[in-house]
Protein backbone atom coordinates (compact mmCIF):
# COMPACT_ATOMS: atom_id res chain seq x y z
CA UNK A 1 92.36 69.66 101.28
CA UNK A 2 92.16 71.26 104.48
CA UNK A 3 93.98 68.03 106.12
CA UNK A 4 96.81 68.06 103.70
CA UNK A 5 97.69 71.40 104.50
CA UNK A 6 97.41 70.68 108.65
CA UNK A 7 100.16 68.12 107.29
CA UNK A 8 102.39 70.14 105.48
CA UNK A 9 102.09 72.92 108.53
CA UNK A 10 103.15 69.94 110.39
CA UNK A 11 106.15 68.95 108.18
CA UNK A 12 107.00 72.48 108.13
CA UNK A 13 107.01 73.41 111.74
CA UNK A 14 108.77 70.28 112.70
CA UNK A 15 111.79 71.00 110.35
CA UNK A 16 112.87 74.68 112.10
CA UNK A 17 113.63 72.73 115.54
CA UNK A 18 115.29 69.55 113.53
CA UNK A 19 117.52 72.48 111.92
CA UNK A 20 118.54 73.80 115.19
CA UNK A 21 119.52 70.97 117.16
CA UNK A 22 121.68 69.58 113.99
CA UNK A 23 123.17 73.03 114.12
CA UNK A 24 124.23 72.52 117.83
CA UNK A 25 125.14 69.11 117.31
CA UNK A 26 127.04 69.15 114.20
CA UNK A 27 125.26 66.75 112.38
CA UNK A 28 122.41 65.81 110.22
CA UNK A 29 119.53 63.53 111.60
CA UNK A 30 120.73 60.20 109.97
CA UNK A 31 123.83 61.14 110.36
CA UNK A 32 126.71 59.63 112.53
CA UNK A 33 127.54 61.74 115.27
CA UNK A 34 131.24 63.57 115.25
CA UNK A 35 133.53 62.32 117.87
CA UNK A 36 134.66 65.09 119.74
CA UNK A 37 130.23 66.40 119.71
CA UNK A 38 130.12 65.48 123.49
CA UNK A 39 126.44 65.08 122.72
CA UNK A 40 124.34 63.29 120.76
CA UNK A 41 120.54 62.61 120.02
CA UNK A 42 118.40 61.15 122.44
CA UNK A 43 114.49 60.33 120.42
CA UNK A 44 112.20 62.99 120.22
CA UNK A 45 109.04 64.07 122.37
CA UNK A 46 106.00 64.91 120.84
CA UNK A 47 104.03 69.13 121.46
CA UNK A 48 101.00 69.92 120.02
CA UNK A 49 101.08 73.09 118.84
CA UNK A 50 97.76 75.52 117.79
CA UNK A 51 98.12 76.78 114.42
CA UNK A 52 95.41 78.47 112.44
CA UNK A 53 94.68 75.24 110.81
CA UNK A 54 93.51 73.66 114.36
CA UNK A 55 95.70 71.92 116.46
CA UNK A 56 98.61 69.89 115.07
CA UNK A 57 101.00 67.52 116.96
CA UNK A 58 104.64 68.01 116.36
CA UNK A 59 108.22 65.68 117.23
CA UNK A 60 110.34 67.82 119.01
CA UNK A 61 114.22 66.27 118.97
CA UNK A 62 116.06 66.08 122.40
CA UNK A 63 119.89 65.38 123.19
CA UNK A 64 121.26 63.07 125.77
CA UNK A 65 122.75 66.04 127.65
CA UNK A 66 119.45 68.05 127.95
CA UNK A 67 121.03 71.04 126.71
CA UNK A 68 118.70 71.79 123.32
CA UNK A 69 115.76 74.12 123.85
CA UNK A 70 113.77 75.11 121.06
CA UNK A 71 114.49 78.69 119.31
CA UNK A 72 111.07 78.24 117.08
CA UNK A 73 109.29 76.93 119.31
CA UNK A 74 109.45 77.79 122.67
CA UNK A 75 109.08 75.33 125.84
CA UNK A 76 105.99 76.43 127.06
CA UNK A 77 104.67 78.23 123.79
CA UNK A 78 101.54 76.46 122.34
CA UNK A 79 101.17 78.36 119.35
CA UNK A 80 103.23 79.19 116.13
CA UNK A 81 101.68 80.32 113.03
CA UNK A 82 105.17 80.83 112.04
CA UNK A 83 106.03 79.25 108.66
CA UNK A 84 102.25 79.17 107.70
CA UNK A 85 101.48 83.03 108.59
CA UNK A 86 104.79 83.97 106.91
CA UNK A 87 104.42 81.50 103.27
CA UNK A 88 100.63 83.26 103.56
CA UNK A 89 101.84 86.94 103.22
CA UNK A 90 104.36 86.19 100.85
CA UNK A 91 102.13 84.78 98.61
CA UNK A 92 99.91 87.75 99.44
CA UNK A 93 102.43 89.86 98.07
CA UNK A 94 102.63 88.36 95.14
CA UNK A 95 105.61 85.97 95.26
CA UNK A 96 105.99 83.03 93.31
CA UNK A 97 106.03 79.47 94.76
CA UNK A 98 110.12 79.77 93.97
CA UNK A 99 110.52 82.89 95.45
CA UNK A 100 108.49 81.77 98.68
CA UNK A 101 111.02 78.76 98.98
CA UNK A 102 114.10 80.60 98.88
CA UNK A 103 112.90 83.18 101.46
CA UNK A 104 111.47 80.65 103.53
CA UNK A 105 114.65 78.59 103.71
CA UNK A 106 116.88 82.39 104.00
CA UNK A 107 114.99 83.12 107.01
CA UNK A 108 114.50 80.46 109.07
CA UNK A 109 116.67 77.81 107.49
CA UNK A 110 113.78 75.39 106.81
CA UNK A 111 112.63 73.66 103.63
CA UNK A 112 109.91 74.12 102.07
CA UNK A 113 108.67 72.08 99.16
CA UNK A 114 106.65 73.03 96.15
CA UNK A 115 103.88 70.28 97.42
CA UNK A 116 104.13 71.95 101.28
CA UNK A 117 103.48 75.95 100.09
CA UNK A 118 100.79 74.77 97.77
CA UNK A 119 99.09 72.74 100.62
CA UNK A 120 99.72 75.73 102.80
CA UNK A 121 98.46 78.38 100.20
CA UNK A 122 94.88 76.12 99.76
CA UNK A 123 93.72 77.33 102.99
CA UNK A 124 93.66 80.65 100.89
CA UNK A 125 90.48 78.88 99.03
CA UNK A 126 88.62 79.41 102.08
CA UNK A 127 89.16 82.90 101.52
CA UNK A 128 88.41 83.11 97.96
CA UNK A 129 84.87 81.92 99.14
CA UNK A 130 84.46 84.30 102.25
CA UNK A 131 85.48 87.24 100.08
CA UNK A 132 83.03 86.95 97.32
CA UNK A 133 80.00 86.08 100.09
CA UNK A 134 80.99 88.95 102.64
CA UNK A 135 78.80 91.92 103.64
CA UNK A 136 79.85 95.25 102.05
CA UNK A 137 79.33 98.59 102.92
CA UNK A 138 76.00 100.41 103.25
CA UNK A 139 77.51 103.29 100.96
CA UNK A 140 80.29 103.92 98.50
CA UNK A 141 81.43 107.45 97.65
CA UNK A 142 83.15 106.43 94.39
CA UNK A 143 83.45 103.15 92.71
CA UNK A 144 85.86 102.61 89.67
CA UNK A 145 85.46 99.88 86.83
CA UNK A 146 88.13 98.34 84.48
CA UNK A 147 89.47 95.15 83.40
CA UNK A 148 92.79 93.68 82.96
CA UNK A 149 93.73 90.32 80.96
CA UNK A 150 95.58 87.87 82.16
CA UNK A 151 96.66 84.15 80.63
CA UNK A 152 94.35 81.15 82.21
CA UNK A 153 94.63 77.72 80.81
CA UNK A 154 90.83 75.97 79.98
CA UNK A 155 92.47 73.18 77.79
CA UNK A 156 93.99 76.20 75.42
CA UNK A 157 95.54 79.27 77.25
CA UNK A 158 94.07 82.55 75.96
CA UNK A 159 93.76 85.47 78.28
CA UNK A 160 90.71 86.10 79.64
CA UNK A 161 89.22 89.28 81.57
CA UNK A 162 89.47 89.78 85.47
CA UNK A 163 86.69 92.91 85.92
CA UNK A 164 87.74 94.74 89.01
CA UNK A 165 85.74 97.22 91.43
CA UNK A 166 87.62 99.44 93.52
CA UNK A 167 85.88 101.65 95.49
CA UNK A 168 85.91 104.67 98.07
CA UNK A 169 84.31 104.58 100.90
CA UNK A 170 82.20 107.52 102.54
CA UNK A 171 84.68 107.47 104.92
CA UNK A 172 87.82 107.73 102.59
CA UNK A 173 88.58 104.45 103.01
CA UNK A 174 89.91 102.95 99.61
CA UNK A 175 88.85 98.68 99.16
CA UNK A 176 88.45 96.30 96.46
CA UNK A 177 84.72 95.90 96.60
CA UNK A 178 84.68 92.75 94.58
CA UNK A 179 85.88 90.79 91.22
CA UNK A 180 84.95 88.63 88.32
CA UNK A 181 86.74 86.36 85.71
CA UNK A 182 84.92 86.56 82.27
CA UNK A 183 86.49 85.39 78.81
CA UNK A 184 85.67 89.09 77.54
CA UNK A 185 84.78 92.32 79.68
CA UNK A 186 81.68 93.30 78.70
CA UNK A 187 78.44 95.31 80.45
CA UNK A 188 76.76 92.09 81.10
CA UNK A 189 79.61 90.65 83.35
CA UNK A 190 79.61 94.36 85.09
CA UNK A 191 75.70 93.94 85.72
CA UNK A 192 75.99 90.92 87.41
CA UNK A 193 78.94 92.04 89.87
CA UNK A 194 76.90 95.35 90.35
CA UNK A 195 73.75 93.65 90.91
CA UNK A 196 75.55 90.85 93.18
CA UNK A 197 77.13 94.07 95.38
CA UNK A 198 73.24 95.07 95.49
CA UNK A 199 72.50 91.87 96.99
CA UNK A 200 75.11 92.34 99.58
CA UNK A 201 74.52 95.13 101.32
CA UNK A 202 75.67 97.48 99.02
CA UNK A 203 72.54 100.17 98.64
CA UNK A 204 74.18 103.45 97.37
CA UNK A 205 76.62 104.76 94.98
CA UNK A 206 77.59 108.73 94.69
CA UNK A 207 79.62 108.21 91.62
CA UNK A 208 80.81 105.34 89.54
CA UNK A 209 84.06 106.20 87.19
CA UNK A 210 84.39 103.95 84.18
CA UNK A 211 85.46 103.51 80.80
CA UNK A 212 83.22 103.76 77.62
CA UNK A 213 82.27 100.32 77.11
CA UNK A 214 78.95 100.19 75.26
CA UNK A 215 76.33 98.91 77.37
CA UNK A 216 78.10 99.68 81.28
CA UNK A 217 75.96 103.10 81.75
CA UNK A 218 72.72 100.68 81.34
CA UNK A 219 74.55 98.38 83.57
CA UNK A 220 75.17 101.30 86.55
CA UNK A 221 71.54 102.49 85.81
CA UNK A 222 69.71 99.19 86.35
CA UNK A 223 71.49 98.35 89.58
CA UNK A 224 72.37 101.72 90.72
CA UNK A 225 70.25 104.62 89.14
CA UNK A 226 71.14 107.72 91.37
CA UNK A 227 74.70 107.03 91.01
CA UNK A 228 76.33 109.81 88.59
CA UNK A 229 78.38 109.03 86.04
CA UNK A 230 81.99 110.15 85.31
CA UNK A 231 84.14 108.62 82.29
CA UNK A 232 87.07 107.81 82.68
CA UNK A 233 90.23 110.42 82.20
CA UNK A 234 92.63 107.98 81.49
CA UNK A 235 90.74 106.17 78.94
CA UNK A 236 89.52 109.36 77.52
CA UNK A 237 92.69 110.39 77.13
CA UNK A 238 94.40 107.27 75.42
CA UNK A 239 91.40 107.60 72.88
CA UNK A 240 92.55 110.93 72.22
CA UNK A 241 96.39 110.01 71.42
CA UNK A 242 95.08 107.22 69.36
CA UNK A 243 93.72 109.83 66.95
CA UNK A 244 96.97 112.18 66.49
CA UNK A 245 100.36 111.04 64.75
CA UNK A 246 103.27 110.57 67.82
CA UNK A 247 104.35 113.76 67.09
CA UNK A 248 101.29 115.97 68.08
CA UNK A 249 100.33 113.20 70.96
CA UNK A 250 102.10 115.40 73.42
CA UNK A 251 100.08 118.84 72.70
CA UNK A 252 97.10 116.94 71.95
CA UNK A 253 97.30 115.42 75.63
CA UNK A 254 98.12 118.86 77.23
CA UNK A 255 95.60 120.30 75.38
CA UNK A 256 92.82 117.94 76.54
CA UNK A 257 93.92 117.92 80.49
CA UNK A 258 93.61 121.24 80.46
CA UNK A 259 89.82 120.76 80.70
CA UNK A 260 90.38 119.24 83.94
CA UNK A 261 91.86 122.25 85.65
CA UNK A 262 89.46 124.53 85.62
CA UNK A 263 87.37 126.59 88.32
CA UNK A 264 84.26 125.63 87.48
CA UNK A 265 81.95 123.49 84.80
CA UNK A 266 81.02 126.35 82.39
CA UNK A 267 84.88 126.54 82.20
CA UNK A 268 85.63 122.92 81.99
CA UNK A 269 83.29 123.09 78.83
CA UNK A 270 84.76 126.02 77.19
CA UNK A 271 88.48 124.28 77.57
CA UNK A 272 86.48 121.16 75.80
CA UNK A 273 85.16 123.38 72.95
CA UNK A 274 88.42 125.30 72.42
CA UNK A 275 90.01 121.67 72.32
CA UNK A 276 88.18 120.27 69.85
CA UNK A 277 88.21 123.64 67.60
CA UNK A 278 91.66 123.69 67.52
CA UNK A 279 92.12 120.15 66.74
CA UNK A 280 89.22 118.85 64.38
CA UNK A 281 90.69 120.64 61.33
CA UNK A 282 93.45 118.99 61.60
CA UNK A 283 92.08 115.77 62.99
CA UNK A 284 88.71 115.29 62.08
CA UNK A 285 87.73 112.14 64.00
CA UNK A 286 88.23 114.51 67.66
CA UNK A 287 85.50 116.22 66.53
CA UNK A 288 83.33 113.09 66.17
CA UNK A 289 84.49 111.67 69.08
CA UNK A 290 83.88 114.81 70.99
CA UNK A 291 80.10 114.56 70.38
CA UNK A 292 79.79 110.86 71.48
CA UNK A 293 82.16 111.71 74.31
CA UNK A 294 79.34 111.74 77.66
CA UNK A 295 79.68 112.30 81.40
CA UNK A 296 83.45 113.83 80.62
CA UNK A 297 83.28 116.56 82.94
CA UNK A 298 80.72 115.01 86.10
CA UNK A 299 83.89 116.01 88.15
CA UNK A 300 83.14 119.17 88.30
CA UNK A 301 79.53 118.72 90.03
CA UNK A 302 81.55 117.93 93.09
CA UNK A 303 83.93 120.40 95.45
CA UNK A 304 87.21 121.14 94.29
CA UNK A 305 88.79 118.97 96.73
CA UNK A 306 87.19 116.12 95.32
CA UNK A 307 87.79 116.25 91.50
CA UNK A 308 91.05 115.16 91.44
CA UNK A 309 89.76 111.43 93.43
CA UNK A 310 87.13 111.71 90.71
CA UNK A 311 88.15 112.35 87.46
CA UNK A 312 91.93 110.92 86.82
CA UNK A 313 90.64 107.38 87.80
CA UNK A 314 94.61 106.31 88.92
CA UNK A 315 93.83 104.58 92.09
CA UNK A 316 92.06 101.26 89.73
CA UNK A 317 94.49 102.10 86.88
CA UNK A 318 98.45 101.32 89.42
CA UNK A 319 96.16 98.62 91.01
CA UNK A 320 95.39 96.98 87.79
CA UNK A 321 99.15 97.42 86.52
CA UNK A 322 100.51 96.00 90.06
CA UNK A 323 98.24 92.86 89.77
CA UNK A 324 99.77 92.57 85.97
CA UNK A 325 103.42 92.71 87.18
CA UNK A 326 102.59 90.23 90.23
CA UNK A 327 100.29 87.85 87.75
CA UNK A 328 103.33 88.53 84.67
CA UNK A 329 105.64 86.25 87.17
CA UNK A 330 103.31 82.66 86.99
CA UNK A 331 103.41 82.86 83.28
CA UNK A 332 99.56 81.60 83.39
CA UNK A 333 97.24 79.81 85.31
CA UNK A 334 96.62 76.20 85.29
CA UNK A 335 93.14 76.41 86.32
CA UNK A 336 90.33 79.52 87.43
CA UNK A 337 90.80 78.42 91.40
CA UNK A 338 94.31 78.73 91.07
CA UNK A 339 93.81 82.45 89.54
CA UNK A 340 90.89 83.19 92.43
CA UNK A 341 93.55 81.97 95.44
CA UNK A 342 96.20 84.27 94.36
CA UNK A 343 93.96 87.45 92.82
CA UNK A 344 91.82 87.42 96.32
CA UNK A 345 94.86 86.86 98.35
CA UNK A 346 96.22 90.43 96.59
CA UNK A 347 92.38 92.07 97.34
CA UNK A 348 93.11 91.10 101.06
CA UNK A 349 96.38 92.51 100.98
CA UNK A 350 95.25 95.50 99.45
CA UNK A 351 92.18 95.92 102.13
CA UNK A 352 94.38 95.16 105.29
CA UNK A 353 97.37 96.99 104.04
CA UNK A 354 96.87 100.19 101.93
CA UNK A 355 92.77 100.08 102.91
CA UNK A 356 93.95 100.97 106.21
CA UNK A 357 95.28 104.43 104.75
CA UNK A 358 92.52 106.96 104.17
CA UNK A 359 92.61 109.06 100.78
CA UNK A 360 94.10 112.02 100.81
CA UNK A 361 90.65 113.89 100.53
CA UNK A 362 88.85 111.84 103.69
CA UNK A 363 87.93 114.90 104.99
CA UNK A 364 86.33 116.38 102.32
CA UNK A 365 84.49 113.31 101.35
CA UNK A 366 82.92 113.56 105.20
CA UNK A 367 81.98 117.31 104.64
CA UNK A 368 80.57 116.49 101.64
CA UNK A 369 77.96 113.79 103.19
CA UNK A 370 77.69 116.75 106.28
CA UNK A 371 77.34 119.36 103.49
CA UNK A 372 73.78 117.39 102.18
C-alpha cells in the first residue's frame, strides 16, 4: 500500500514541472512543437526528491536552450512534500476526493486522479493505527461522551454509531482523547474505550459529562470511580422539550436553564423544584422525569468560572455536528477503514489545529488543581 502511494507521490510531483515547461514552450508533451517556439524539448534528467513517503526519484524535462528551471521544484531543493502535504490537509479538512481534485489542479495546475489521492490519503492508515495506540495524558479535567451515526456499508448500509471522547486537559487544553465504531452506542462500547484510555496512560478523571444512557455511570465507575458525574445540559434539555407541545417548548426551555444560572447549589436546586412545580400540573411526565433525573446540577461543586465548561456540554455537541456535515458529503462509507482514515484524519486536525487553543477558562482550571 505504502509503495503505491510512493508512486502516485511520484506521478504527482512529476506532473507540476511537466506543466511548467509546456507552459513556456507552448505545447503539450506529445505534442509537435509550434514553429515560431525557438525552443523545444530536449529528454528529461532524473532528481530524487525526499518526500515523507521516503525517497522517490522523479524525470525532470529540459529544453534544448537550457532556459527551463523548475518553479516546483527547485534546482538544488531535495525535498517537496508539496502535492502530498497539501491533498493530506485537505482531506483533513474534510474535503471530498472531488473537491481535493479541483483544488489541487486550481492551485498548482496539476492532475490529480481519483486512484493518485486515494493512494496518497492511505498513508493516513498509518495514522489511524498510531492514534488509537498512542500514550495519553496522565490527567483529564473534563471528558465528554456522545455518539453520532453515520452510514457505513457491511454488505447493507445502515448507520452505525461512532462514540466520541473529547476531553479537557488539566491544562485547558481541549483533544479528542479517542473513538470507537459500534453498530449501536451503548455502555458496553463506552467501557471498553474507557477502560482502553486506562490502559494508556490515562489514570484520572475530575469530571466526565454525558448523556443518560442506561448503563454509562457503571461504565465511568468501573474504569474511573473518583471521577464525578455531570449529565448532560443539552440532552437534558431536549428531553425536556420532548415532553411540552411546540408552543410551551420555548418557556419550558427558559424555565429549565434557569437552574444553571445560579450562585450556588442550594439555589440551583430550588430553580429545579420551582421548575418542576410549575410544570408537572400541566405536564405530568416532568415531574417523573425530574425524580430519575441524577447528577443534573454536579456543576455547581466546581468554581464559578468553571460551570459554564462543565455543564452546557457544547464543545462534543459543534464537534459532533461538524464531523456530520464533513461525513454528510461521502454519502457513506464503503468499508470501516475507509470511515477510520477520514474520522482520525479530522481528530488530528482537531488536536493540531483548535487543540492548540486553550479554553477560555485555562486559568481557572490551573487554580483549581493549585487550589487542592
Amino acid at each position: 500500500m505504502r509503495k503505491a502511494a510512493a508512486l502516485a507521490t511520484k506521478e504527482a510531483i512529476e506532473s507540476l514541472p511537466e506543466t511548467e515547461v509546456a507552459s513556456m514552450l507552448g505545447y503539450a508533451r506529445y505534442e509537435a512543437a509550434g514553429r515560431n517556439s525557438g525552443d523545444s524539448r530536449n529528454g528529461t534528467y532524473q532528481r530524487t526528491i525526499q518526500t515523507s513517503l521516503g525517497p522517490i526519484s522523479v524525470e525532470v524535462p529540459r529544453d534544448r536552450n537550457g532556459e527551463y528551471k523548475p518553479i516546483a521544484i527547485p534546482r538544488y531543493q531535495r525535498r517537496t512534500d508539496l502535492i502530498t502535504s497539501t491533498v493530506l490537509k485537505l482531506y483533513s479538512s474534510g474535503m471530498t476526493d472531488e473537491e481535493m481534485r479541483l483544488a489541487i489542479s486550481s492551485i498548482y495546475e496539476a492532475n490529480c486522479s481519483k486512484s493518485t489521492l486515494s493512494a496518497i490519503t492511505d498513508a493516513v492508515i498509518e495514522d489511524v493505527r498510531g492514534f488509537s495506540k498512542r500514550a495519553l495524558p496522565r490527567r483529564l479535567f473534563a471528558i465528554f461522551l456522545d455518539s453520532t451515526y453515520v452510514p457505513l456499508r457491511r454488505g447493507t448500509v445502515a448507520k452505525e454509531a461512532v462514540n466520541i471522547a473529547l476531553g479537557v486537559t488539566d491544562a485547558g487544553e481541549p483533544i479528542v482523547v479517542g473513538y470507537s465504531i459500534t453498530p449501536q452506542e451503548s455502555a458496553e462500547a463506552y467501557g471498553e474505550l474507557l477502560a482502553d484510555f486506562r490502559s494508556r496512560g490515562l489514570s484520572e478523571i475530575e469530571v466526565a459529562a454525558a448523556d443518560g444512557l442506561p448503563g454509562i455511570d457503571d461504565a465511568l465507575s468501573s474504569a474511573y470511580p473518583k471521577a464525578k458525574r455531570q449529565r448532560c445540559f443539552v440532552h437534558l434539555l431536549r428531553n425536556v422539550c420532548s415532553k411540552v407541545r411546540p408552543s410551551r417548548r420555548s418557556g419550558a426551555a427558559d424555565g429549565f436553564m434557569s437552574m444553571a444560572k445560579q450562585d450556588c447549589a442550594e439555589s440551583g436546586k430550588k430553580a429545579l423544584g420551582d421548575f418542576v412545580a410549575k410544570w408537572k400540573g400541566e405536564y405530568p411526565k416532568l415531574g417523573l422525569w425530574s425524580e430519575k433525573a441524577e447528577n443534573t446540577l454536579t456543576f455547581y461543586e466546581f468554581p464559578e468560572g468553571l460551570r459554564g465548561l462543565i455543564y452546557t456540554n457544547n464543545r462534543i455537541e459543534s464537534f459532533n455536528k461538524q464531523i456530520k456535515r464533513t461525513l454528510k458529503k461521502q454519502i457513506q462509507f464503503v468499508t470501516e477503514e475507509a470511515l477510520e482514515k477520514r474520522l482520525v484524519s479530522m481528530f488530528l486536525h482537531y488536536n493540531e489545529g483548535i487543540g492548540k487553543r486553550k479554553a477560555r477558562c485555562w486559568r481557572e482550571i490551573v487554580a483549581y488543581y493549585e487550589s487542592k
